PDB file of C-alpha atoms in Angstrom:
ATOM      1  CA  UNK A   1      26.578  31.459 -44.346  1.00  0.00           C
ATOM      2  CA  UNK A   2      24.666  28.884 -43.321  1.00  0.00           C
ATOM      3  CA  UNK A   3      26.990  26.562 -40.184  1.00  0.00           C
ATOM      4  CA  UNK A   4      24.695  23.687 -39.573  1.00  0.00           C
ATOM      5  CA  UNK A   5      26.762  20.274 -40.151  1.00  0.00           C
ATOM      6  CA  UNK A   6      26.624  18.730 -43.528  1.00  0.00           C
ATOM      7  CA  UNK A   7      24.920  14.821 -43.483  1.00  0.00           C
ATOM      8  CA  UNK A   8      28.660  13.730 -44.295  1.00  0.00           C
ATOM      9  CA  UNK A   9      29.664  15.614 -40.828  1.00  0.00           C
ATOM     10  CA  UNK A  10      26.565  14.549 -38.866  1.00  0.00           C
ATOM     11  CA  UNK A  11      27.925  10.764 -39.754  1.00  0.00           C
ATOM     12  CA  UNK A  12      30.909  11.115 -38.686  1.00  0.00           C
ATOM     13  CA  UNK A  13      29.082  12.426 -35.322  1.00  0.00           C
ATOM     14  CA  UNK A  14      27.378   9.482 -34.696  1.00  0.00           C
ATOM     15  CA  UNK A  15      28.023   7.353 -31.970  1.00  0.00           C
ATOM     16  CA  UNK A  16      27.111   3.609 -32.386  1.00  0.00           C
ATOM     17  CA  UNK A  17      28.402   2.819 -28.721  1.00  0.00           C
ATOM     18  CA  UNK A  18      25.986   4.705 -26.894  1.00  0.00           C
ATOM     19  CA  UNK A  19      21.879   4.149 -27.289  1.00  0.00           C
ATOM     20  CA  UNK A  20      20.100   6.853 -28.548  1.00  0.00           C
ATOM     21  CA  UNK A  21      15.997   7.221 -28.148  1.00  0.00           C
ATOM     22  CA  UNK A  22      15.097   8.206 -31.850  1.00  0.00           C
ATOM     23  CA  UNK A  23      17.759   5.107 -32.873  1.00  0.00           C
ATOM     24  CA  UNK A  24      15.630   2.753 -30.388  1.00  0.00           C
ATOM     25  CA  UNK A  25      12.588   4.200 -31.665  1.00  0.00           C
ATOM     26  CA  UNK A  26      13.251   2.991 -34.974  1.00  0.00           C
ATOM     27  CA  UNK A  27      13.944  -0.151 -33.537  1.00  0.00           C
ATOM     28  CA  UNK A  28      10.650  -0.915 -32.153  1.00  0.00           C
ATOM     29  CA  UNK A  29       9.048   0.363 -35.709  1.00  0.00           C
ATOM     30  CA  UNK A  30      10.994  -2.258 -37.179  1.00  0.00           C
ATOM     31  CA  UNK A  31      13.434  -0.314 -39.098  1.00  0.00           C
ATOM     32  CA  UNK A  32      17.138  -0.626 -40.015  1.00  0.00           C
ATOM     33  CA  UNK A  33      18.587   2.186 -39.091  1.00  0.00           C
ATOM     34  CA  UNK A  34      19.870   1.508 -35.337  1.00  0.00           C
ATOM     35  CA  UNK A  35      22.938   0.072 -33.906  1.00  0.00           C
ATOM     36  CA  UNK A  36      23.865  -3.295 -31.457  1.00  0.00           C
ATOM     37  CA  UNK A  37      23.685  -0.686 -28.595  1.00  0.00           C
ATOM     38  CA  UNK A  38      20.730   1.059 -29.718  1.00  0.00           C
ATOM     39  CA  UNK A  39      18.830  -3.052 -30.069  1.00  0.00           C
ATOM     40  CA  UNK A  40      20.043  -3.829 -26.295  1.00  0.00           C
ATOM     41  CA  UNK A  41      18.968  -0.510 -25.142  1.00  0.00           C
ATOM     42  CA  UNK A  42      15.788  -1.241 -26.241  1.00  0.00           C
ATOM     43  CA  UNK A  43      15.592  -4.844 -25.260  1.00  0.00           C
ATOM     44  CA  UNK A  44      16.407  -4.053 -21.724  1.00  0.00           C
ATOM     45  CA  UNK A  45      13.178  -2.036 -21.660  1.00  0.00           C
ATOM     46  CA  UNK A  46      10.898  -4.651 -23.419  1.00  0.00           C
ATOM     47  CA  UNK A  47      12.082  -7.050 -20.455  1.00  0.00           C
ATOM     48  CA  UNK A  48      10.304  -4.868 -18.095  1.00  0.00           C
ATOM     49  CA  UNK A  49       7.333  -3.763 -20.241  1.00  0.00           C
ATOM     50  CA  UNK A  50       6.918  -6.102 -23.108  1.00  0.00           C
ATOM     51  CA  UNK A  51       4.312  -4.406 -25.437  1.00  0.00           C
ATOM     52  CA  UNK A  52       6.682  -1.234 -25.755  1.00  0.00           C
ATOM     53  CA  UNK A  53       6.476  -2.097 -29.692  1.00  0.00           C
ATOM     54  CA  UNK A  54       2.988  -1.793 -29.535  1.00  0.00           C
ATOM     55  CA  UNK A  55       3.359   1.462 -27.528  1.00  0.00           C
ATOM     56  CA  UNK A  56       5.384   2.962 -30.421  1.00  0.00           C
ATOM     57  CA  UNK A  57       3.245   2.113 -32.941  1.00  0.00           C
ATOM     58  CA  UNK A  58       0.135   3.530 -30.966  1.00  0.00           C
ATOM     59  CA  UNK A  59       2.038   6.501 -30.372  1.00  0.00           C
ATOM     60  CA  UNK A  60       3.048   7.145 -34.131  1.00  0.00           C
ATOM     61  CA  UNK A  61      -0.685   6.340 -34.923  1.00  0.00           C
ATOM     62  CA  UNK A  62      -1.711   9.309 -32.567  1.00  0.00           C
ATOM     63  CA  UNK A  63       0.553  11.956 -34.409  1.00  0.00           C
ATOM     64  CA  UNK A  64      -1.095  10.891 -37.489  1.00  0.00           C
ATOM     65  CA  UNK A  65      -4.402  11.722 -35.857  1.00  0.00           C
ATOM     66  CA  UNK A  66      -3.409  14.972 -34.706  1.00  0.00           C
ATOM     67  CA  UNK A  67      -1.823  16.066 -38.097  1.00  0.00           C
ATOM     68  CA  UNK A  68      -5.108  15.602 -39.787  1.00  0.00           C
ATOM     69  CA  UNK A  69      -7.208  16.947 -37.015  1.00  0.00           C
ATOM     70  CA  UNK A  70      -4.957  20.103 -36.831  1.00  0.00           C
ATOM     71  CA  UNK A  71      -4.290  20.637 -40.793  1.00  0.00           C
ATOM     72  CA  UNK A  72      -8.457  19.635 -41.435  1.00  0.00           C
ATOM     73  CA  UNK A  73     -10.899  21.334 -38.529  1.00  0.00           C
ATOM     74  CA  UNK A  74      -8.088  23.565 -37.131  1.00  0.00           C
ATOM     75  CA  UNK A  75      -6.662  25.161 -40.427  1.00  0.00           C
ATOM     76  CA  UNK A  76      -3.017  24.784 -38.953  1.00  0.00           C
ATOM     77  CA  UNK A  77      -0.313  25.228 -41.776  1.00  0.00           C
ATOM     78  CA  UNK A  78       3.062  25.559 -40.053  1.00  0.00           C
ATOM     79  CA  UNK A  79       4.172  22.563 -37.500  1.00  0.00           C
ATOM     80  CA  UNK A  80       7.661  23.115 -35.347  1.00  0.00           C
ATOM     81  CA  UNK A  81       8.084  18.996 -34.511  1.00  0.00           C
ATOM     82  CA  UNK A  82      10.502  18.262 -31.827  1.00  0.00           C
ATOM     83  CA  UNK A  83      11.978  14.867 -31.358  1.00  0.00           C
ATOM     84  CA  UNK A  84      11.343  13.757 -34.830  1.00  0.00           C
ATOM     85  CA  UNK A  85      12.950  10.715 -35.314  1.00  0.00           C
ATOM     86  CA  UNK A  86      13.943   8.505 -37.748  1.00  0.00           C
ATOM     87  CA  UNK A  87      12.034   8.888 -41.032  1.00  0.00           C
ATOM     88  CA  UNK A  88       9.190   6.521 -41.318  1.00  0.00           C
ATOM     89  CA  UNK A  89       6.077   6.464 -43.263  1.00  0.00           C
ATOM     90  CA  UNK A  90       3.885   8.933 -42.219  1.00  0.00           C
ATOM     91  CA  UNK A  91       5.985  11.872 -41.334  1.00  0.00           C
ATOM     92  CA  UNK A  92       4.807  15.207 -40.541  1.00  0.00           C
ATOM     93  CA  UNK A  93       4.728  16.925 -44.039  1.00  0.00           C
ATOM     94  CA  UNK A  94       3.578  14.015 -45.111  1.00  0.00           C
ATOM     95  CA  UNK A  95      -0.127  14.312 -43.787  1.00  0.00           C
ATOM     96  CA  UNK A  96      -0.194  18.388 -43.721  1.00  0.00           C
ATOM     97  CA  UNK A  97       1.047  18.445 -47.198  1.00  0.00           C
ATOM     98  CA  UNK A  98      -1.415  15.539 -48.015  1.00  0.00           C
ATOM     99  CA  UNK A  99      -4.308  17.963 -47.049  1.00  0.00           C
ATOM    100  CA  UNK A 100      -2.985  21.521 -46.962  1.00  0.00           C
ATOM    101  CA  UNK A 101      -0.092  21.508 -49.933  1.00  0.00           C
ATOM    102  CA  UNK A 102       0.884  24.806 -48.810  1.00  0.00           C
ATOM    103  CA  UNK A 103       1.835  23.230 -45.312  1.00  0.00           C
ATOM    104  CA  UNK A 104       4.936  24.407 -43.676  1.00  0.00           C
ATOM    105  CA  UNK A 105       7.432  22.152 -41.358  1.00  0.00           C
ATOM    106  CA  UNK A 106      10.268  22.146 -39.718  1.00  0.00           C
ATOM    107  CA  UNK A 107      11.527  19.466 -38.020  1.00  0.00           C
ATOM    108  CA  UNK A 108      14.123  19.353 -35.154  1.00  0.00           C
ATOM    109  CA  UNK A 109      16.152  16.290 -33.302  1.00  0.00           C
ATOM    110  CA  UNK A 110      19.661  15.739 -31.556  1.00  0.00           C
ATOM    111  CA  UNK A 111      20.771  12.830 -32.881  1.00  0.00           C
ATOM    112  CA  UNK A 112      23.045  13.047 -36.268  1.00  0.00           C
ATOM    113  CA  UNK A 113      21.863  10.445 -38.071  1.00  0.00           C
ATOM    114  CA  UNK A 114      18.320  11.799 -37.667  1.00  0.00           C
ATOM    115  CA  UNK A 115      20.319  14.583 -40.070  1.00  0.00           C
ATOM    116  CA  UNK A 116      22.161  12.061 -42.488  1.00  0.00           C
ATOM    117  CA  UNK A 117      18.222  11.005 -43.243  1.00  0.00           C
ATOM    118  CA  UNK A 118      17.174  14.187 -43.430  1.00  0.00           C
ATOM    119  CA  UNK A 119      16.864  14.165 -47.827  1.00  0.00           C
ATOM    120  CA  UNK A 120      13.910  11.958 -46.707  1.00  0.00           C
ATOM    121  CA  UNK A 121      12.356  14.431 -44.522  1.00  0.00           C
ATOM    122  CA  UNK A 122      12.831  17.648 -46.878  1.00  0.00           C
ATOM    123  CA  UNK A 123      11.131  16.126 -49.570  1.00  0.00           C
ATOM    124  CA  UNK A 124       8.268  19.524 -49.510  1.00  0.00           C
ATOM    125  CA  UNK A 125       5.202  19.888 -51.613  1.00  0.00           C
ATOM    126  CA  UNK A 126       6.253  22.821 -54.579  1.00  0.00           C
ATOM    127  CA  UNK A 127       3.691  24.928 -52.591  1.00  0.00           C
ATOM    128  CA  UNK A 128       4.808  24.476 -48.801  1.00  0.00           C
ATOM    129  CA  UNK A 129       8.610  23.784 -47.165  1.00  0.00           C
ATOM    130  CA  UNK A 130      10.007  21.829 -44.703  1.00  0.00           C
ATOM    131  CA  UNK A 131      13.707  21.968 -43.143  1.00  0.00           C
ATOM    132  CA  UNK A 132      15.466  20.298 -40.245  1.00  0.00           C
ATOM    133  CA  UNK A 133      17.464  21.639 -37.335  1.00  0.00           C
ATOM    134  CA  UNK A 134      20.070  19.905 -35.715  1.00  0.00           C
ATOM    135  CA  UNK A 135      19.012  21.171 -31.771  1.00  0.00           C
ATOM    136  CA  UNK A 136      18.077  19.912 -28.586  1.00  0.00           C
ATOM    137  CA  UNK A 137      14.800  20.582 -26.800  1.00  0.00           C
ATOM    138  CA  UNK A 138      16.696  21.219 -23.855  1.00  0.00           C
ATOM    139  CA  UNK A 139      17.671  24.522 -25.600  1.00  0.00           C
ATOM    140  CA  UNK A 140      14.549  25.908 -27.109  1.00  0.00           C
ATOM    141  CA  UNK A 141      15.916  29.159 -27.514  1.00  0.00           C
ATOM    142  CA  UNK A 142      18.100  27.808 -30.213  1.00  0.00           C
ATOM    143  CA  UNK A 143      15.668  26.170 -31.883  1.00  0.00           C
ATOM    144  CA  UNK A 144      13.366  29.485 -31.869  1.00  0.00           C
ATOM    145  CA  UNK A 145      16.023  31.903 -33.260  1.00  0.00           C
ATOM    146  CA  UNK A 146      17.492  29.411 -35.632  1.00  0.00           C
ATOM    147  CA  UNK A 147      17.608  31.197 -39.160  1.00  0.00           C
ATOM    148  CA  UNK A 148      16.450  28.022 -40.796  1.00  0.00           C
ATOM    149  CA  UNK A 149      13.229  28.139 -38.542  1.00  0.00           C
ATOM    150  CA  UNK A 150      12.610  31.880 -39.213  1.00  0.00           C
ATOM    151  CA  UNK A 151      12.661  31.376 -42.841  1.00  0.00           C
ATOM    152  CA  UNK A 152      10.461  28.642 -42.718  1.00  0.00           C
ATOM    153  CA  UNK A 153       7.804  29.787 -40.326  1.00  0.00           C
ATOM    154  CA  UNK A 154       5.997  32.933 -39.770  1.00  0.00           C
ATOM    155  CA  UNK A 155       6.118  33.461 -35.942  1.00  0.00           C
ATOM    156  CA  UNK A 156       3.088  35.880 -35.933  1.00  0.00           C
ATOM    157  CA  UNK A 157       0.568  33.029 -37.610  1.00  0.00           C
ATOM    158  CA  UNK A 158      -0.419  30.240 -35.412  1.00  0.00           C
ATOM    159  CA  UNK A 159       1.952  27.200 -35.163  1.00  0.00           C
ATOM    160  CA  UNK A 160       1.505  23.932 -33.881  1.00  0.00           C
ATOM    161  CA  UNK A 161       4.320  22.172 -31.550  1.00  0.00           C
ATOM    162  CA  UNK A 162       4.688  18.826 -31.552  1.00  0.00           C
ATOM    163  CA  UNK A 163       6.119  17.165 -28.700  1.00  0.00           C
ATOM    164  CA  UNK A 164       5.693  13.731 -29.566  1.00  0.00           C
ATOM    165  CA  UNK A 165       7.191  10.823 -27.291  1.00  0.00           C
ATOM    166  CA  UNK A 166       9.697  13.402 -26.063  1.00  0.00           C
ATOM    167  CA  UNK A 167       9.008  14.344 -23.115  1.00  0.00           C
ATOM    168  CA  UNK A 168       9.813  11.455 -20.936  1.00  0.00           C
ATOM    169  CA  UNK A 169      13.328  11.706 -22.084  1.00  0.00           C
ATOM    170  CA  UNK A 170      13.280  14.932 -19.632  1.00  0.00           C
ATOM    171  CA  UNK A 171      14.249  14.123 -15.993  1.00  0.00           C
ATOM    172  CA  UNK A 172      12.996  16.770 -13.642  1.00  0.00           C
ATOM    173  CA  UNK A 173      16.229  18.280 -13.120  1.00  0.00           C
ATOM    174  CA  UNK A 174      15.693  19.902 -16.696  1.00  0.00           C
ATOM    175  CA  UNK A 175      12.471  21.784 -16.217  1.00  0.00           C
ATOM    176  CA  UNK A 176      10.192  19.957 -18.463  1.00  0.00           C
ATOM    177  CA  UNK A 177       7.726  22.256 -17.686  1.00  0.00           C
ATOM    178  CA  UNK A 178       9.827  25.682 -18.248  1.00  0.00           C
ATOM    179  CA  UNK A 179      10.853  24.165 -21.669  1.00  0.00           C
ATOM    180  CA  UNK A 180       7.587  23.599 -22.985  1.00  0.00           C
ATOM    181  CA  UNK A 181       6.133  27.172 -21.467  1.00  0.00           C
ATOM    182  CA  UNK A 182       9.431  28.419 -22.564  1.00  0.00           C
ATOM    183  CA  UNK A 183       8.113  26.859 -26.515  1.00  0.00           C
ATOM    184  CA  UNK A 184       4.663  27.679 -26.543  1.00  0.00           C
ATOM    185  CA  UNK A 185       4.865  31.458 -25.431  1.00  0.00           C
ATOM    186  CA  UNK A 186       6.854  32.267 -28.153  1.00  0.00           C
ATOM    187  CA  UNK A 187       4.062  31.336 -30.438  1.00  0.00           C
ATOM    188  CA  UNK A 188       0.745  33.528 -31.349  1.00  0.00           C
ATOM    189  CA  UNK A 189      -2.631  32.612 -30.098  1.00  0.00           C
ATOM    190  CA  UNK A 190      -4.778  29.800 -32.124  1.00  0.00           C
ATOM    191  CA  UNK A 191      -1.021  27.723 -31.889  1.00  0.00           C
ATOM    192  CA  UNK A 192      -1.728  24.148 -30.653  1.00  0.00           C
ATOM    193  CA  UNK A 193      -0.062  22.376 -28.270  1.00  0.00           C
ATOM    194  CA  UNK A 194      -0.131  18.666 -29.199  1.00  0.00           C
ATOM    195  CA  UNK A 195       2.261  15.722 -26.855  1.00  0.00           C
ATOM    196  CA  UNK A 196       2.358  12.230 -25.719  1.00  0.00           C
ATOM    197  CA  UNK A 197       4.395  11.104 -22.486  1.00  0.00           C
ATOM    198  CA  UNK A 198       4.633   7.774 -21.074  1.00  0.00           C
ATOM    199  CA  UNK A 199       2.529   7.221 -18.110  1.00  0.00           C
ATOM    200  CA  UNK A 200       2.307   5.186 -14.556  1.00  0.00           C
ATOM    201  CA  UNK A 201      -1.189   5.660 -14.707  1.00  0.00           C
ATOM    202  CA  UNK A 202      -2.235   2.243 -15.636  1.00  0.00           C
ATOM    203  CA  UNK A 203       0.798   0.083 -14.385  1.00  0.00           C
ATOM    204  CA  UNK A 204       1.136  -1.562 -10.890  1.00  0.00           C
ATOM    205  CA  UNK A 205       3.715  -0.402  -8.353  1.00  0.00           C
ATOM    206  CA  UNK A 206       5.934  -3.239  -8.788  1.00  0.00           C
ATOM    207  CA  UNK A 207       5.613  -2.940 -12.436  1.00  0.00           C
ATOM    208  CA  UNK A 208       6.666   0.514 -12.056  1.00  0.00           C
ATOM    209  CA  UNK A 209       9.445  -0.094 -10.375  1.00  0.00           C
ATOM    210  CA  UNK A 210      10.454  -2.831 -12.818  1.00  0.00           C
ATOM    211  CA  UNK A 211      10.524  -0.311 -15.747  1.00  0.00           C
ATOM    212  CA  UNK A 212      12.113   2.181 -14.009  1.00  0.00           C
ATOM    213  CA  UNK A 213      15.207  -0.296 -13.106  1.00  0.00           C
ATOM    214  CA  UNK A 214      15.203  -1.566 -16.623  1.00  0.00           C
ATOM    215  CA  UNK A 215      14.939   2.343 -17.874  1.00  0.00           C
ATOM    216  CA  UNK A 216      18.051   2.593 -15.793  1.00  0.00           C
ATOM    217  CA  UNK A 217      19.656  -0.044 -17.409  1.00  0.00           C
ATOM    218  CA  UNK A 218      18.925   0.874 -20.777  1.00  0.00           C
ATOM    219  CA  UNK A 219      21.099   3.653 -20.589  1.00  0.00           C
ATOM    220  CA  UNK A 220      18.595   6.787 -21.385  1.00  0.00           C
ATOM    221  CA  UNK A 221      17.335   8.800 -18.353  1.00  0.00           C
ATOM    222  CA  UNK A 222      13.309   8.338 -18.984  1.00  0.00           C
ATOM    223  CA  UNK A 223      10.850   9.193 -16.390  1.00  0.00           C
ATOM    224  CA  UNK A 224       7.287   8.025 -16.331  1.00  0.00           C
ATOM    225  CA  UNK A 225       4.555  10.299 -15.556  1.00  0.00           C
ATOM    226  CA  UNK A 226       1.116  10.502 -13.957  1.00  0.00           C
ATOM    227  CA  UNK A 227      -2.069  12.071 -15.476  1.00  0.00           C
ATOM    228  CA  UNK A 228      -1.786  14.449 -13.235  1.00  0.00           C
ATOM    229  CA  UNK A 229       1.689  15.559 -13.899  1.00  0.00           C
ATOM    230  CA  UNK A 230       0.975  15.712 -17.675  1.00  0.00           C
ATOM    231  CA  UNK A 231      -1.318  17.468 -16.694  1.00  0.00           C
ATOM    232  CA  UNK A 232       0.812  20.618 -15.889  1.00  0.00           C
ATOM    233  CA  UNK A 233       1.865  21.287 -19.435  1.00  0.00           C
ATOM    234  CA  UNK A 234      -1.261  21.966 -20.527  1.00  0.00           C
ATOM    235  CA  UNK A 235      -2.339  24.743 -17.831  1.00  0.00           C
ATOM    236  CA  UNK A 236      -3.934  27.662 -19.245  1.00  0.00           C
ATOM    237  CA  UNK A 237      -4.337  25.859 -22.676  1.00  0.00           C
ATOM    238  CA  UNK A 238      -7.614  24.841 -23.970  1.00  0.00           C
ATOM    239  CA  UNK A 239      -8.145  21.336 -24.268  1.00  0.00           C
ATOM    240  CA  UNK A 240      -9.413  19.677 -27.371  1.00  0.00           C
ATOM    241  CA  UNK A 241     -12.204  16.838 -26.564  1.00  0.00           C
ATOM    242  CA  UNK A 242     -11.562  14.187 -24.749  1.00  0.00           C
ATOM    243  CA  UNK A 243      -8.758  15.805 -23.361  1.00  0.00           C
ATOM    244  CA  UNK A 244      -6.410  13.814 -21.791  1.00  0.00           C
ATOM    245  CA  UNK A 245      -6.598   9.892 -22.534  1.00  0.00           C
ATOM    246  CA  UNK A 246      -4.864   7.151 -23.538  1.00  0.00           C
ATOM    247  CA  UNK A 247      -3.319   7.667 -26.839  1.00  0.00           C
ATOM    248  CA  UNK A 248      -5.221   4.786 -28.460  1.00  0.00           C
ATOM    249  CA  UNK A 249      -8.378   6.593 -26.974  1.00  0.00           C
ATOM    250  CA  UNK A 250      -7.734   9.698 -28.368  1.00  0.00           C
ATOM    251  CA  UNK A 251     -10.065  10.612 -31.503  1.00  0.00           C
ATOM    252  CA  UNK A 252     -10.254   7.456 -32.735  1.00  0.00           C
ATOM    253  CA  UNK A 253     -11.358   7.304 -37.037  1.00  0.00           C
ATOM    254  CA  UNK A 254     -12.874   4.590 -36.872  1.00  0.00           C
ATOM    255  CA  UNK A 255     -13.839   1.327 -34.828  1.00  0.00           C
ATOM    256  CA  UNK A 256     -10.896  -1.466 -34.257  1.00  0.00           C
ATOM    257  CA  UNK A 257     -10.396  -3.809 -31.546  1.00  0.00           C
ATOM    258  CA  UNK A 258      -7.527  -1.088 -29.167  1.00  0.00           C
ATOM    259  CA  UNK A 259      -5.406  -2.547 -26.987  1.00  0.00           C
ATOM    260  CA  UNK A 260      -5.863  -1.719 -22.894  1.00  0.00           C
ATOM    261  CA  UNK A 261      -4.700   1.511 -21.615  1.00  0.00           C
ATOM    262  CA  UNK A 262      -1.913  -0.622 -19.434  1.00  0.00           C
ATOM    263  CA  UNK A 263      -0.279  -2.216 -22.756  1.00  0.00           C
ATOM    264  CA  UNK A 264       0.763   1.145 -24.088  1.00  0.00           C
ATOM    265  CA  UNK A 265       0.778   3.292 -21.241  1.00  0.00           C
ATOM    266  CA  UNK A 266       0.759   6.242 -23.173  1.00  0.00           C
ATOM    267  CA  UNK A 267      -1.344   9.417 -22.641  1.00  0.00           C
ATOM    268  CA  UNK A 268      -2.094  12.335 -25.161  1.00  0.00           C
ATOM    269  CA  UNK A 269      -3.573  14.933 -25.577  1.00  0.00           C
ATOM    270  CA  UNK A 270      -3.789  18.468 -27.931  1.00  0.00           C
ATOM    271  CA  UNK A 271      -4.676  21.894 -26.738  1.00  0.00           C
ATOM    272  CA  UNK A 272      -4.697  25.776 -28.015  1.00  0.00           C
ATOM    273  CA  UNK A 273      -2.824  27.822 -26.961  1.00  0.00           C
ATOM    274  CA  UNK A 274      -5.277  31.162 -26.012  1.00  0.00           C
TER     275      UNK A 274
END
């Protein structure tokens, strides 16, 4: 018997008093489904860094990137994407499925409305599946011995995780780094590895401090991080040109004026896993 929460439970879950990152998220995409504390959540933060709209856009615009870069020169077919957000245009299953029908997906978030969306997220190719897990990244083992997920994806083929804008919602005192290790040994080699994290790279020190007291206010422990530091997640993983960059740097498709490295502050990057 399947004891995941219906969409009509996961509503009455939701909590429109307190912010919520996918909720803001949507916000700065320009969608409709956030709440008065989810809008001054995310205000608080554009006082400090003003082109954090732009950063979530670029950041989306790097998963799409990824998705076709895995599903087109990597052959990837099954996708575990944590954090996933709000639908949008664009999603996931989306791409794959747009290249590679037989594409596999499941999607995982924390936040119940993500859930009383999810109709918009299941909506698979005949030849592939997707589902959607109501779990935390903080407790990957959940997520890796959920039924759902084991029905879904073949453990023994290679996966790709996608840790998308995620990341930086982990303060130190949760062991980023053991929860993605934790992740990405429990898949087979030729898995990928693919993230984005916010970044102090390319900000000033009083700049820095700004967003972190306006990160404070908004009411969502977030925790900027150097090149260096995102470094870490990808040891012993093999880098996929350029590496580690800006997100708007990262495998461009074509030419466009991008915006500097210090208006989105966001680095990426995709690796295998040997």
């Amino acid at each position: 018997m399947n004891s995941e929460p219906t969409p009509d439970s996961a509503a009455a879950r939701v909590d429109t008093t307190k912010p919520h990152p996918a909720r803001r998220y949507d916000y700065w995409l320009g969608g409709k489904d956030n709440f008065e504390a989810d809008r001054e959540s995310a205000d608080a933060v554009a006082e400090a860094f003003p082109t954090v709209r732009l950063a979530a856009v670029e950041n989306r615009n790097f998963l799409r990137r990824a998705i076709r870069f895995l599903t087109a020169e990597a052959g990837i077919r099954q996708f575990l994407d944590i954090g996933t957000g709000l639908p949008t245009a664009g999603n996931v299953h989306e791409i794959a499925q747009g290249i590679a029908p037989e594409s596999r997906i499941v999607y995982v978030d924390n936040d119940p409305i993500v859930l009383v969306h999810a109709r918009d997220l299941l909506n698979s190719s005949p030849q592939g599946a997707t589902t959607y897990l109501d779990a935390d990244l903080r407790d990957p083992q959940r997520i890796l011995t959920h039924p759902d997920l084991l029905a879904t994806l073949d453990l023994s083929r290679p996966v790709a995780l996608m840790l998308v804008a995620v990341l930086h919602f982990i303060t130190d005192d949760q062991r980023p780094y053991e929860l993605v290790r934790q992740l990405s040994d429990a898949l087979p080699s030729g898995s990928y590895l693919a993230m984005t994290h916010a970044t102090s790279d390319y900000i000033d020190p009083e700049d820095v401090a700004r967003t972190e007291e306006s990160n404070r206010r908004s009411g969502i422990p977030f925790r900027l991080r150097s090149s260096a530091e995102f470094a870490r997640f990808f040891e012993g993983f093999e880098l996929v040109a350029p590496g580690i960059a800006p997100v708007t740097a990262w495998r461009p498709e074509e030419w466009r004026p991008h915006p500097r490295a210090e208006a989105v502050s966001m680095l990426g990057a995709l690796a295998r896993i040997p």
